[in-house]
Amino acid sequence: MATNPSKLDVIDSKLSSEDTEGYKLRKREYDSTLNEHWEFEVVPDVFKQSLNSTDETSFNYLDENFGILHSWDDIITKLNTLNKNIEDKTKTQYKLLFLSRHGQGYHNLAHAKYGNDAWNDYWSKLNGDGKIVWGPDPLLTDLGKSQAKENSEFWKQQLRNNKNKNQDLIKPTAFFVSPLSRSIDTLIGTWGDIIDIKAIKPLIQDNLRETAGVHTCDKRSSRTIIAQKYESKGFVIEPGFVEEDVYFKPDYRETVGEQSLRIYKQFQFLFNGYPNDEVISITSHSGTIRAQLLVLGHRSFAVGTGGIIPVFVKATKVEKK
């Protein structure tokens, strides 16, 4: 059931020079207000997805064992060794990030139905077409739910294999998720019977949401609704999370540069606040993953609905001179 990236996914993953330069400009301006910040880079030759030779249109992470170029034993040993050899984790950190995209939502179904141009020009601004409801905050389709369950089985197999060795150590110790229900429900469907969600307490963060504005599918529910649906299951809503969606504008869509800056801020939070968590799960959206890869210095890489891309990251603290 896992789907390779569609043509629409590939289109959505691409970055223009304007996108990249827009992010760099905003990052420089933001960094100038800080006394110190983290800079990020991808540790090379760990996953196939980071190689320019890997064809994103035909790559399937399930068939490719997450795209590992070496054994998990080697990768986790490398991760542990690099972190153990660091004198000060406030200056340098290495993390393995599993960037997960939500399973197919009803907006994805409608996008494929109407095509990219008609979707962006007309249909995305509505809540539905009389048959499909995709806004605001659409739910997962049956396929989307199945994609999450397939990921769950894949993770279980990964963790069963040589469970007394390093495979068991690839299980994330910290979980972060977009406030949109399709991402939270994907996390539940993937991890609900593997981890104790109430003990792990996944953190819901507004900075992890999809590109904001115009498309009704990217407008989140109120804080009250999110709390009613998910707090009893163990999810924690970040401090400062406001009641209504103040980021959604019906007449303005966030640029890649703007979204990438908020992702950059989220990674500053992550590396400042979770220095001892080496393996992290982040469940979000295609646009969010596009921004995450840009911020981390990874090549652009399309991820299909329900897909996962792992990234081995080095973060270095830079102090203002």
PDB file of C-alpha atoms in Angstrom:
ATOM      1  CA  MET A   1       0.000   0.000   0.000  1.00  0.00           C
ATOM      2  CA  ALA A   2       2.953   2.339   0.461  1.00  0.00           C
ATOM      3  CA  THR A   3       3.002   4.641  -2.508  1.00  0.00           C
ATOM      4  CA  ASN A   4       5.989   5.935  -4.394  1.00  0.00           C
ATOM      5  CA  PRO A   5       5.925   9.713  -4.784  1.00  0.00           C
ATOM      6  CA  SER A   6       3.336  10.783  -7.355  1.00  0.00           C
ATOM      7  CA  LYS A   7       4.002  13.379 -10.037  1.00  0.00           C
ATOM      8  CA  LEU A   8       2.260  15.897  -7.777  1.00  0.00           C
ATOM      9  CA  ASP A   9       4.528  14.923  -4.871  1.00  0.00           C
ATOM     10  CA  VAL A  10       7.603  15.457  -7.031  1.00  0.00           C
ATOM     11  CA  ILE A  11       6.327  18.869  -8.166  1.00  0.00           C
ATOM     12  CA  ASP A  12       5.616  19.893  -4.572  1.00  0.00           C
ATOM     13  CA  SER A  13       9.082  18.831  -3.380  1.00  0.00           C
ATOM     14  CA  LYS A  14      11.040  21.003  -5.802  1.00  0.00           C
ATOM     15  CA  LEU A  15      12.843  24.162  -4.734  1.00  0.00           C
ATOM     16  CA  SER A  16      13.476  27.171  -6.943  1.00  0.00           C
ATOM     17  CA  SER A  17      16.445  29.491  -6.536  1.00  0.00           C
ATOM     18  CA  GLU A  18      13.956  32.055  -5.241  1.00  0.00           C
ATOM     19  CA  ASP A  19      12.827  29.590  -2.556  1.00  0.00           C
ATOM     20  CA  THR A  20      16.390  28.916  -1.425  1.00  0.00           C
ATOM     21  CA  GLU A  21      17.513  32.529  -1.492  1.00  0.00           C
ATOM     22  CA  GLY A  22      14.337  33.644   0.266  1.00  0.00           C
ATOM     23  CA  TYR A  23      15.107  31.269   3.121  1.00  0.00           C
ATOM     24  CA  LYS A  24      18.771  32.255   3.341  1.00  0.00           C
ATOM     25  CA  LEU A  25      17.860  35.947   3.533  1.00  0.00           C
ATOM     26  CA  ARG A  26      15.333  35.390   6.313  1.00  0.00           C
ATOM     27  CA  LYS A  27      17.755  33.117   8.165  1.00  0.00           C
ATOM     28  CA  ARG A  28      20.520  35.744   8.097  1.00  0.00           C
ATOM     29  CA  GLU A  29      18.142  38.386   9.411  1.00  0.00           C
ATOM     30  CA  TYR A  30      16.883  36.088  12.167  1.00  0.00           C
ATOM     31  CA  ASP A  31      20.373  34.916  13.168  1.00  0.00           C
ATOM     32  CA  SER A  32      21.447  38.541  13.547  1.00  0.00           C
ATOM     33  CA  THR A  33      18.988  38.855  16.444  1.00  0.00           C
ATOM     34  CA  LEU A  34      20.481  35.871  18.304  1.00  0.00           C
ATOM     35  CA  ASN A  35      23.588  35.526  20.438  1.00  0.00           C
ATOM     36  CA  GLU A  36      24.014  31.932  19.256  1.00  0.00           C
ATOM     37  CA  HIS A  37      22.309  29.454  16.968  1.00  0.00           C
ATOM     38  CA  TRP A  38      22.639  25.944  15.563  1.00  0.00           C
ATOM     39  CA  GLU A  39      23.905  25.295  12.045  1.00  0.00           C
ATOM     40  CA  PHE A  40      22.952  21.999  10.411  1.00  0.00           C
ATOM     41  CA  GLU A  41      24.514  19.608   7.925  1.00  0.00           C
ATOM     42  CA  VAL A  42      23.798  16.086   6.728  1.00  0.00           C
ATOM     43  CA  VAL A  43      26.319  13.389   7.599  1.00  0.00           C
ATOM     44  CA  PRO A  44      27.102  11.863   4.167  1.00  0.00           C
ATOM     45  CA  ASP A  45      26.952   8.252   2.984  1.00  0.00           C
ATOM     46  CA  VAL A  46      24.443   6.986   5.533  1.00  0.00           C
ATOM     47  CA  PHE A  47      21.178   6.872   3.524  1.00  0.00           C
ATOM     48  CA  LYS A  48      20.533   6.483  -0.201  1.00  0.00           C
ATOM     49  CA  GLN A  49      18.123   9.414  -0.170  1.00  0.00           C
ATOM     50  CA  SER A  50      21.000  11.857   0.345  1.00  0.00           C
ATOM     51  CA  LEU A  51      22.794  10.646  -2.783  1.00  0.00           C
ATOM     52  CA  ASN A  52      22.221  12.626  -5.970  1.00  0.00           C
ATOM     53  CA  SER A  53      22.212   9.349  -7.889  1.00  0.00           C
ATOM     54  CA  THR A  54      19.065   8.071  -6.125  1.00  0.00           C
ATOM     55  CA  ASP A  55      15.920   8.427  -8.244  1.00  0.00           C
ATOM     56  CA  GLU A  56      13.245   9.825  -5.955  1.00  0.00           C
ATOM     57  CA  THR A  57      10.434   8.918  -8.374  1.00  0.00           C
ATOM     58  CA  SER A  58      11.030   5.168  -8.056  1.00  0.00           C
ATOM     59  CA  PHE A  59      12.473   4.963  -4.544  1.00  0.00           C
ATOM     60  CA  ASN A  60      10.415   3.069  -1.960  1.00  0.00           C
ATOM     61  CA  TYR A  61      11.734   3.213   1.593  1.00  0.00           C
ATOM     62  CA  LEU A  62       9.934  -0.010   2.547  1.00  0.00           C
ATOM     63  CA  ASP A  63      11.623  -2.008  -0.203  1.00  0.00           C
ATOM     64  CA  GLU A  64      14.962  -0.301   0.501  1.00  0.00           C
ATOM     65  CA  ASN A  65      15.045  -0.857   4.279  1.00  0.00           C
ATOM     66  CA  PHE A  66      14.787   2.896   4.930  1.00  0.00           C
ATOM     67  CA  GLY A  67      17.545   3.445   2.367  1.00  0.00           C
ATOM     68  CA  ILE A  68      20.400   2.450   4.685  1.00  0.00           C
ATOM     69  CA  LEU A  69      23.805   2.195   3.004  1.00  0.00           C
ATOM     70  CA  HIS A  70      25.277   0.227   5.913  1.00  0.00           C
ATOM     71  CA  SER A  71      23.844  -2.005   8.622  1.00  0.00           C
ATOM     72  CA  TRP A  72      21.800  -0.484  11.424  1.00  0.00           C
ATOM     73  CA  ASP A  73      24.505  -1.736  13.775  1.00  0.00           C
ATOM     74  CA  ASP A  74      27.058   0.381  11.942  1.00  0.00           C
ATOM     75  CA  ILE A  75      24.791   3.441  11.761  1.00  0.00           C
ATOM     76  CA  ILE A  76      23.774   3.417  15.425  1.00  0.00           C
ATOM     77  CA  THR A  77      27.317   2.645  16.553  1.00  0.00           C
ATOM     78  CA  LYS A  78      28.467   5.636  14.521  1.00  0.00           C
ATOM     79  CA  LEU A  79      25.755   7.834  16.046  1.00  0.00           C
ATOM     80  CA  ASN A  80      26.568   6.730  19.595  1.00  0.00           C
ATOM     81  CA  THR A  81      30.318   7.054  19.090  1.00  0.00           C
ATOM     82  CA  LEU A  82      30.112  10.522  17.574  1.00  0.00           C
ATOM     83  CA  ASN A  83      27.999  11.782  20.470  1.00  0.00           C
ATOM     84  CA  LYS A  84      30.169  10.091  23.118  1.00  0.00           C
ATOM     85  CA  ASN A  85      33.264  11.777  21.709  1.00  0.00           C
ATOM     86  CA  ILE A  86      31.713  15.241  22.007  1.00  0.00           C
ATOM     87  CA  GLU A  87      33.083  17.245  24.905  1.00  0.00           C
ATOM     88  CA  ASP A  88      30.094  19.596  25.119  1.00  0.00           C
ATOM     89  CA  LYS A  89      26.599  18.780  23.802  1.00  0.00           C
ATOM     90  CA  THR A  90      25.705  22.434  24.008  1.00  0.00           C
ATOM     91  CA  LYS A  91      28.163  22.972  21.137  1.00  0.00           C
ATOM     92  CA  THR A  92      27.784  19.894  18.906  1.00  0.00           C
ATOM     93  CA  GLN A  93      25.154  17.180  18.532  1.00  0.00           C
ATOM     94  CA  TYR A  94      24.375  14.321  16.175  1.00  0.00           C
ATOM     95  CA  LYS A  95      20.838  13.069  15.702  1.00  0.00           C
ATOM     96  CA  LEU A  96      18.977  10.568  13.551  1.00  0.00           C
ATOM     97  CA  LEU A  97      15.724  12.180  12.430  1.00  0.00           C
ATOM     98  CA  PHE A  98      12.857  10.146  10.973  1.00  0.00           C
ATOM     99  CA  LEU A  99      10.809  12.671   8.986  1.00  0.00           C
ATOM    100  CA  SER A 100       7.362  11.185   8.383  1.00  0.00           C
ATOM    101  CA  ARG A 101       4.632  12.435   6.094  1.00  0.00           C
ATOM    102  CA  HIS A 102       1.010  11.843   7.043  1.00  0.00           C
ATOM    103  CA  GLY A 103      -0.960   9.195   5.195  1.00  0.00           C
ATOM    104  CA  GLN A 104      -3.285  10.104   2.365  1.00  0.00           C
ATOM    105  CA  GLY A 105      -5.883  12.684   3.399  1.00  0.00           C
ATOM    106  CA  TYR A 106      -9.053  13.637   1.570  1.00  0.00           C
ATOM    107  CA  HIS A 107      -7.323  16.762   0.257  1.00  0.00           C
ATOM    108  CA  ASN A 108      -4.694  14.534  -1.401  1.00  0.00           C
ATOM    109  CA  LEU A 109      -7.506  12.583  -3.010  1.00  0.00           C
ATOM    110  CA  ALA A 110      -9.074  15.777  -4.345  1.00  0.00           C
ATOM    111  CA  HIS A 111      -5.731  17.161  -5.515  1.00  0.00           C
ATOM    112  CA  ALA A 112      -5.163  14.041  -7.597  1.00  0.00           C
ATOM    113  CA  LYS A 113      -8.755  14.146  -8.866  1.00  0.00           C
ATOM    114  CA  TYR A 114      -8.630  17.711 -10.177  1.00  0.00           C
ATOM    115  CA  GLY A 115      -4.960  18.064 -11.094  1.00  0.00           C
ATOM    116  CA  ASN A 116      -2.393  20.596  -9.932  1.00  0.00           C
ATOM    117  CA  ASP A 117      -3.559  23.690 -11.811  1.00  0.00           C
ATOM    118  CA  ALA A 118      -7.280  23.355 -11.079  1.00  0.00           C
ATOM    119  CA  TRP A 119      -6.531  22.454  -7.470  1.00  0.00           C
ATOM    120  CA  ASN A 120      -4.305  25.461  -6.821  1.00  0.00           C
ATOM    121  CA  ASP A 121      -6.431  27.916  -8.786  1.00  0.00           C
ATOM    122  CA  TYR A 122      -9.873  26.942  -7.553  1.00  0.00           C
ATOM    123  CA  TRP A 123     -10.653  23.784  -5.623  1.00  0.00           C
ATOM    124  CA  SER A 124      -8.088  24.159  -2.827  1.00  0.00           C
ATOM    125  CA  LYS A 125      -9.840  27.378  -1.728  1.00  0.00           C
ATOM    126  CA  LEU A 126     -13.102  25.523  -1.064  1.00  0.00           C
ATOM    127  CA  ASN A 127     -13.967  23.075   1.698  1.00  0.00           C
ATOM    128  CA  GLY A 128     -15.174  20.355  -0.656  1.00  0.00           C
ATOM    129  CA  ASP A 129     -16.956  19.522  -3.894  1.00  0.00           C
ATOM    130  CA  GLY A 130     -20.168  17.975  -2.575  1.00  0.00           C
ATOM    131  CA  LYS A 131     -18.640  14.492  -2.533  1.00  0.00           C
ATOM    132  CA  ILE A 132     -15.291  14.952  -0.816  1.00  0.00           C
ATOM    133  CA  VAL A 133     -14.724  17.180   2.216  1.00  0.00           C
ATOM    134  CA  TRP A 134     -11.132  18.389   2.499  1.00  0.00           C
ATOM    135  CA  GLY A 135     -11.252  21.531   4.588  1.00  0.00           C
ATOM    136  CA  PRO A 136     -10.577  22.605   7.144  1.00  0.00           C
ATOM    137  CA  ASP A 137      -8.261  20.049   8.768  1.00  0.00           C
ATOM    138  CA  PRO A 138      -9.218  17.006   6.652  1.00  0.00           C
ATOM    139  CA  LEU A 139      -9.148  13.449   7.907  1.00  0.00           C
ATOM    140  CA  LEU A 140      -7.213  10.462   6.608  1.00  0.00           C
ATOM    141  CA  THR A 141      -8.772   8.340   3.888  1.00  0.00           C
ATOM    142  CA  ASP A 142      -8.953   4.566   4.300  1.00  0.00           C
ATOM    143  CA  LEU A 143      -5.755   4.373   2.260  1.00  0.00           C
ATOM    144  CA  GLY A 144      -4.109   6.906   4.574  1.00  0.00           C
ATOM    145  CA  LYS A 145      -5.031   4.829   7.612  1.00  0.00           C
ATOM    146  CA  SER A 146      -3.680   1.717   5.888  1.00  0.00           C
ATOM    147  CA  GLN A 147      -0.411   3.495   5.106  1.00  0.00           C
ATOM    148  CA  ALA A 148       0.045   4.282   8.795  1.00  0.00           C
ATOM    149  CA  LYS A 149      -0.654   0.655   9.714  1.00  0.00           C
ATOM    150  CA  GLU A 150       1.799  -0.553   7.080  1.00  0.00           C
ATOM    151  CA  ASN A 151       4.445   1.705   8.582  1.00  0.00           C
ATOM    152  CA  SER A 152       3.605   0.235  11.978  1.00  0.00           C
ATOM    153  CA  GLU A 153       4.221  -3.295  10.709  1.00  0.00           C
ATOM    154  CA  PHE A 154       7.436  -2.172   9.029  1.00  0.00           C
ATOM    155  CA  TRP A 155       8.689  -0.617  12.263  1.00  0.00           C
ATOM    156  CA  LYS A 156       7.769  -3.748  14.219  1.00  0.00           C
ATOM    157  CA  GLN A 157       9.779  -5.859  11.797  1.00  0.00           C
ATOM    158  CA  GLN A 158      12.731  -3.486  12.088  1.00  0.00           C
ATOM    159  CA  LEU A 159      12.591  -3.688  15.878  1.00  0.00           C
ATOM    160  CA  ARG A 160      12.096  -7.478  15.926  1.00  0.00           C
ATOM    161  CA  ASN A 161      15.199  -8.137  13.872  1.00  0.00           C
ATOM    162  CA  ASN A 162      18.059  -8.738  16.276  1.00  0.00           C
ATOM    163  CA  LYS A 163      16.139  -6.852  18.937  1.00  0.00           C
ATOM    164  CA  ASN A 164      18.983  -7.256  21.416  1.00  0.00           C
ATOM    165  CA  LYS A 165      21.320  -5.419  19.070  1.00  0.00           C
ATOM    166  CA  ASN A 166      21.291  -1.916  17.658  1.00  0.00           C
ATOM    167  CA  GLN A 167      18.077  -2.341  15.681  1.00  0.00           C
ATOM    168  CA  ASP A 168      16.146  -1.773  18.891  1.00  0.00           C
ATOM    169  CA  LEU A 169      18.023   1.476  19.400  1.00  0.00           C
ATOM    170  CA  ILE A 170      16.587   3.027  16.237  1.00  0.00           C
ATOM    171  CA  LYS A 171      13.265   3.425  18.058  1.00  0.00           C
ATOM    172  CA  PRO A 172      12.771   7.170  18.618  1.00  0.00           C
ATOM    173  CA  THR A 173      12.851   8.490  22.166  1.00  0.00           C
ATOM    174  CA  ALA A 174      11.137  11.816  21.401  1.00  0.00           C
ATOM    175  CA  PHE A 175       8.156  12.483  19.144  1.00  0.00           C
ATOM    176  CA  PHE A 176       6.979  15.739  17.572  1.00  0.00           C
ATOM    177  CA  VAL A 177       3.943  16.285  15.379  1.00  0.00           C
ATOM    178  CA  SER A 178       2.012  18.884  13.407  1.00  0.00           C
ATOM    179  CA  PRO A 179      -1.290  20.044  14.941  1.00  0.00           C
ATOM    180  CA  LEU A 180      -3.254  18.973  11.856  1.00  0.00           C
ATOM    181  CA  SER A 181      -5.285  15.855  12.561  1.00  0.00           C
ATOM    182  CA  ARG A 182      -3.984  13.874   9.589  1.00  0.00           C
ATOM    183  CA  SER A 183      -0.475  14.003  11.044  1.00  0.00           C
ATOM    184  CA  ILE A 184      -1.526  13.189  14.607  1.00  0.00           C
ATOM    185  CA  ASP A 185      -3.703  10.298  13.422  1.00  0.00           C
ATOM    186  CA  THR A 186      -0.818   8.976  11.309  1.00  0.00           C
ATOM    187  CA  LEU A 187       1.442   9.017  14.358  1.00  0.00           C
ATOM    188  CA  ILE A 188      -1.186   7.115  16.340  1.00  0.00           C
ATOM    189  CA  GLY A 189      -1.712   4.589  13.549  1.00  0.00           C
ATOM    190  CA  THR A 190       2.019   4.046  13.173  1.00  0.00           C
ATOM    191  CA  TRP A 191       3.177   4.005  16.794  1.00  0.00           C
ATOM    192  CA  GLY A 192       0.077   3.381  18.909  1.00  0.00           C
ATOM    193  CA  ASP A 193       0.769  -0.287  19.568  1.00  0.00           C
ATOM    194  CA  ILE A 194       4.578   0.015  19.598  1.00  0.00           C
ATOM    195  CA  ILE A 195       5.114   2.718  22.213  1.00  0.00           C
ATOM    196  CA  ASP A 196       3.177   3.981  25.206  1.00  0.00           C
ATOM    197  CA  ILE A 197       2.005   7.308  23.807  1.00  0.00           C
ATOM    198  CA  LYS A 198       0.891   8.492  27.240  1.00  0.00           C
ATOM    199  CA  ALA A 199       4.403   7.912  28.568  1.00  0.00           C
ATOM    200  CA  ILE A 200       6.216   9.374  25.549  1.00  0.00           C
ATOM    201  CA  LYS A 201       3.942  12.459  25.395  1.00  0.00           C
ATOM    202  CA  PRO A 202       4.368  13.532  21.736  1.00  0.00           C
ATOM    203  CA  LEU A 203       4.564  17.312  21.433  1.00  0.00           C
ATOM    204  CA  ILE A 204       2.130  19.099  19.103  1.00  0.00           C
ATOM    205  CA  GLN A 205       3.850  22.137  17.544  1.00  0.00           C
ATOM    206  CA  ASP A 206       2.429  24.822  15.277  1.00  0.00           C
ATOM    207  CA  ASN A 207       5.795  25.269  13.553  1.00  0.00           C
ATOM    208  CA  LEU A 208       5.451  21.753  12.096  1.00  0.00           C
ATOM    209  CA  ARG A 209       2.212  22.461  10.268  1.00  0.00           C
ATOM    210  CA  GLU A 210       1.841  22.466   6.490  1.00  0.00           C
ATOM    211  CA  THR A 211       2.371  25.581   4.376  1.00  0.00           C
ATOM    212  CA  ALA A 212      -0.200  28.017   5.759  1.00  0.00           C
ATOM    213  CA  GLY A 213      -2.812  30.029   3.903  1.00  0.00           C
ATOM    214  CA  VAL A 214      -5.352  29.892   1.023  1.00  0.00           C
ATOM    215  CA  HIS A 215      -5.721  26.090   0.925  1.00  0.00           C
ATOM    216  CA  THR A 216      -8.494  25.268   3.378  1.00  0.00           C
ATOM    217  CA  CYS A 217      -7.009  21.824   4.023  1.00  0.00           C
ATOM    218  CA  ASP A 218      -4.099  23.534   5.781  1.00  0.00           C
ATOM    219  CA  LYS A 219      -6.234  25.392   8.318  1.00  0.00           C
ATOM    220  CA  ARG A 220      -5.993  23.658  11.673  1.00  0.00           C
ATOM    221  CA  SER A 221      -8.728  23.005  14.196  1.00  0.00           C
ATOM    222  CA  SER A 222      -9.080  25.109  17.324  1.00  0.00           C
ATOM    223  CA  ARG A 223      -6.956  24.378  20.347  1.00  0.00           C
ATOM    224  CA  THR A 224     -10.080  23.231  22.200  1.00  0.00           C
ATOM    225  CA  ILE A 225     -10.914  20.617  19.557  1.00  0.00           C
ATOM    226  CA  ILE A 226      -7.320  19.379  19.341  1.00  0.00           C
ATOM    227  CA  ALA A 227      -7.150  19.095  23.129  1.00  0.00           C
ATOM    228  CA  GLN A 228     -10.469  17.215  23.294  1.00  0.00           C
ATOM    229  CA  LYS A 229      -9.365  14.736  20.626  1.00  0.00           C
ATOM    230  CA  TYR A 230      -5.776  14.071  21.629  1.00  0.00           C
ATOM    231  CA  GLU A 231      -4.758  15.155  25.137  1.00  0.00           C
ATOM    232  CA  SER A 232      -6.445  12.134  26.736  1.00  0.00           C
ATOM    233  CA  LYS A 233      -4.359   9.928  24.432  1.00  0.00           C
ATOM    234  CA  GLY A 234      -1.138  11.395  25.774  1.00  0.00           C
ATOM    235  CA  PHE A 235      -0.379  14.240  23.380  1.00  0.00           C
ATOM    236  CA  VAL A 236       0.896  17.522  24.792  1.00  0.00           C
ATOM    237  CA  ILE A 237       0.139  20.858  23.145  1.00  0.00           C
ATOM    238  CA  GLU A 238       3.092  23.224  23.204  1.00  0.00           C
ATOM    239  CA  PRO A 239       2.979  26.347  25.409  1.00  0.00           C
ATOM    240  CA  GLY A 240       1.667  29.447  23.671  1.00  0.00           C
ATOM    241  CA  PHE A 241      -0.549  27.465  21.280  1.00  0.00           C
ATOM    242  CA  VAL A 242      -3.422  29.876  20.617  1.00  0.00           C
ATOM    243  CA  GLU A 243      -7.102  28.948  20.403  1.00  0.00           C
ATOM    244  CA  GLU A 244      -7.816  29.872  16.790  1.00  0.00           C
ATOM    245  CA  ASP A 245      -5.604  29.463  13.736  1.00  0.00           C
ATOM    246  CA  VAL A 246      -4.067  32.923  13.424  1.00  0.00           C
ATOM    247  CA  TYR A 247      -1.559  31.749  10.797  1.00  0.00           C
ATOM    248  CA  PHE A 248      -4.127  30.841   8.153  1.00  0.00           C
ATOM    249  CA  LYS A 249      -4.920  33.674   5.736  1.00  0.00           C
ATOM    250  CA  PRO A 250      -7.553  33.052   3.040  1.00  0.00           C
ATOM    251  CA  ASP A 251      -5.837  35.476   0.659  1.00  0.00           C
ATOM    252  CA  TYR A 252      -2.129  34.818   1.298  1.00  0.00           C
ATOM    253  CA  ARG A 253      -0.127  31.598   1.104  1.00  0.00           C
ATOM    254  CA  GLU A 254       3.108  31.295   3.004  1.00  0.00           C
ATOM    255  CA  THR A 255       6.270  31.206   0.872  1.00  0.00           C
ATOM    256  CA  VAL A 256       8.820  28.401   1.062  1.00  0.00           C
ATOM    257  CA  GLY A 257      11.268  30.860   2.606  1.00  0.00           C
ATOM    258  CA  GLU A 258       8.801  31.825   5.332  1.00  0.00           C
ATOM    259  CA  GLN A 259       7.916  28.229   6.115  1.00  0.00           C
ATOM    260  CA  SER A 260      11.569  27.194   6.140  1.00  0.00           C
ATOM    261  CA  LEU A 261      12.380  29.892   8.686  1.00  0.00           C
ATOM    262  CA  ARG A 262       9.770  28.563  11.112  1.00  0.00           C
ATOM    263  CA  ILE A 263      11.181  25.052  10.564  1.00  0.00           C
ATOM    264  CA  TYR A 264      14.628  26.479  11.319  1.00  0.00           C
ATOM    265  CA  LYS A 265      13.215  27.868  14.572  1.00  0.00           C
ATOM    266  CA  GLN A 266      11.715  24.474  15.388  1.00  0.00           C
ATOM    267  CA  PHE A 267      15.092  22.784  14.925  1.00  0.00           C
ATOM    268  CA  GLN A 268      16.703  25.412  17.200  1.00  0.00           C
ATOM    269  CA  PHE A 269      14.128  24.422  19.816  1.00  0.00           C
ATOM    270  CA  LEU A 270      14.762  20.714  19.247  1.00  0.00           C
ATOM    271  CA  PHE A 271      18.549  20.803  19.551  1.00  0.00           C
ATOM    272  CA  ASN A 272      18.452  23.205  22.492  1.00  0.00           C
ATOM    273  CA  GLY A 273      15.805  21.321  24.410  1.00  0.00           C
ATOM    274  CA  TYR A 274      16.543  17.654  23.672  1.00  0.00           C
ATOM    275  CA  PRO A 275      20.339  17.211  23.741  1.00  0.00           C
ATOM    276  CA  ASN A 276      20.199  13.616  25.004  1.00  0.00           C
ATOM    277  CA  ASP A 277      17.630  12.278  22.515  1.00  0.00           C
ATOM    278  CA  GLU A 278      19.614  10.857  19.619  1.00  0.00           C
ATOM    279  CA  VAL A 279      16.735   9.380  17.605  1.00  0.00           C
ATOM    280  CA  ILE A 280      13.749  11.627  16.876  1.00  0.00           C
ATOM    281  CA  SER A 281      10.409  11.147  15.103  1.00  0.00           C
ATOM    282  CA  ILE A 282       8.723  14.126  13.425  1.00  0.00           C
ATOM    283  CA  THR A 283       5.366  13.597  11.701  1.00  0.00           C
ATOM    284  CA  SER A 284       4.212  16.380   9.399  1.00  0.00           C
ATOM    285  CA  HIS A 285       3.548  17.184   5.727  1.00  0.00           C
ATOM    286  CA  SER A 286       5.105  17.274   2.284  1.00  0.00           C
ATOM    287  CA  GLY A 287       5.684  21.030   2.397  1.00  0.00           C
ATOM    288  CA  THR A 288       7.102  20.763   5.900  1.00  0.00           C
ATOM    289  CA  ILE A 289       9.494  17.997   4.847  1.00  0.00           C
ATOM    290  CA  ARG A 290      10.562  20.072   1.842  1.00  0.00           C
ATOM    291  CA  ALA A 291      11.439  22.889   4.258  1.00  0.00           C
ATOM    292  CA  GLN A 292      13.112  20.515   6.731  1.00  0.00           C
ATOM    293  CA  LEU A 293      15.396  19.118   4.048  1.00  0.00           C
ATOM    294  CA  LEU A 294      16.300  22.638   2.922  1.00  0.00           C
ATOM    295  CA  VAL A 295      17.135  23.740   6.470  1.00  0.00           C
ATOM    296  CA  LEU A 296      19.203  20.616   7.143  1.00  0.00           C
ATOM    297  CA  GLY A 297      21.170  20.942   3.913  1.00  0.00           C
ATOM    298  CA  HIS A 298      19.733  17.753   2.389  1.00  0.00           C
ATOM    299  CA  ARG A 299      18.962  17.444  -1.300  1.00  0.00           C
ATOM    300  CA  SER A 300      15.296  17.897  -2.193  1.00  0.00           C
ATOM    301  CA  PHE A 301      13.552  14.534  -2.131  1.00  0.00           C
ATOM    302  CA  ALA A 302       9.903  13.749  -2.797  1.00  0.00           C
ATOM    303  CA  VAL A 303       8.085  11.721  -0.138  1.00  0.00           C
ATOM    304  CA  GLY A 304       4.775  10.069  -0.954  1.00  0.00           C
ATOM    305  CA  THR A 305       1.780  10.075   1.388  1.00  0.00           C
ATOM    306  CA  GLY A 306       2.616   7.989   4.430  1.00  0.00           C
ATOM    307  CA  GLY A 307       6.298   8.048   3.498  1.00  0.00           C
ATOM    308  CA  ILE A 308       9.333   8.372   5.764  1.00  0.00           C
ATOM    309  CA  ILE A 309      12.770   9.808   5.082  1.00  0.00           C
ATOM    310  CA  PRO A 310      15.580   9.378   7.642  1.00  0.00           C
ATOM    311  CA  VAL A 311      18.304  12.019   7.937  1.00  0.00           C
ATOM    312  CA  PHE A 312      21.564  11.746   9.923  1.00  0.00           C
ATOM    313  CA  VAL A 313      22.249  15.286  11.124  1.00  0.00           C
ATOM    314  CA  LYS A 314      25.207  17.104  12.626  1.00  0.00           C
ATOM    315  CA  ALA A 315      24.386  20.344  14.468  1.00  0.00           C
ATOM    316  CA  THR A 316      27.050  22.849  15.457  1.00  0.00           C
ATOM    317  CA  LYS A 317      26.497  25.851  17.761  1.00  0.00           C
ATOM    318  CA  VAL A 318      27.654  29.172  16.330  1.00  0.00           C
ATOM    319  CA  GLU A 319      28.138  32.144  18.637  1.00  0.00           C
ATOM    320  CA  LYS A 320      27.849  35.730  17.513  1.00  0.00           C
ATOM    321  CA  LYS A 321      31.278  37.320  17.226  1.00  0.00           C
TER     322      LYS A 321
END
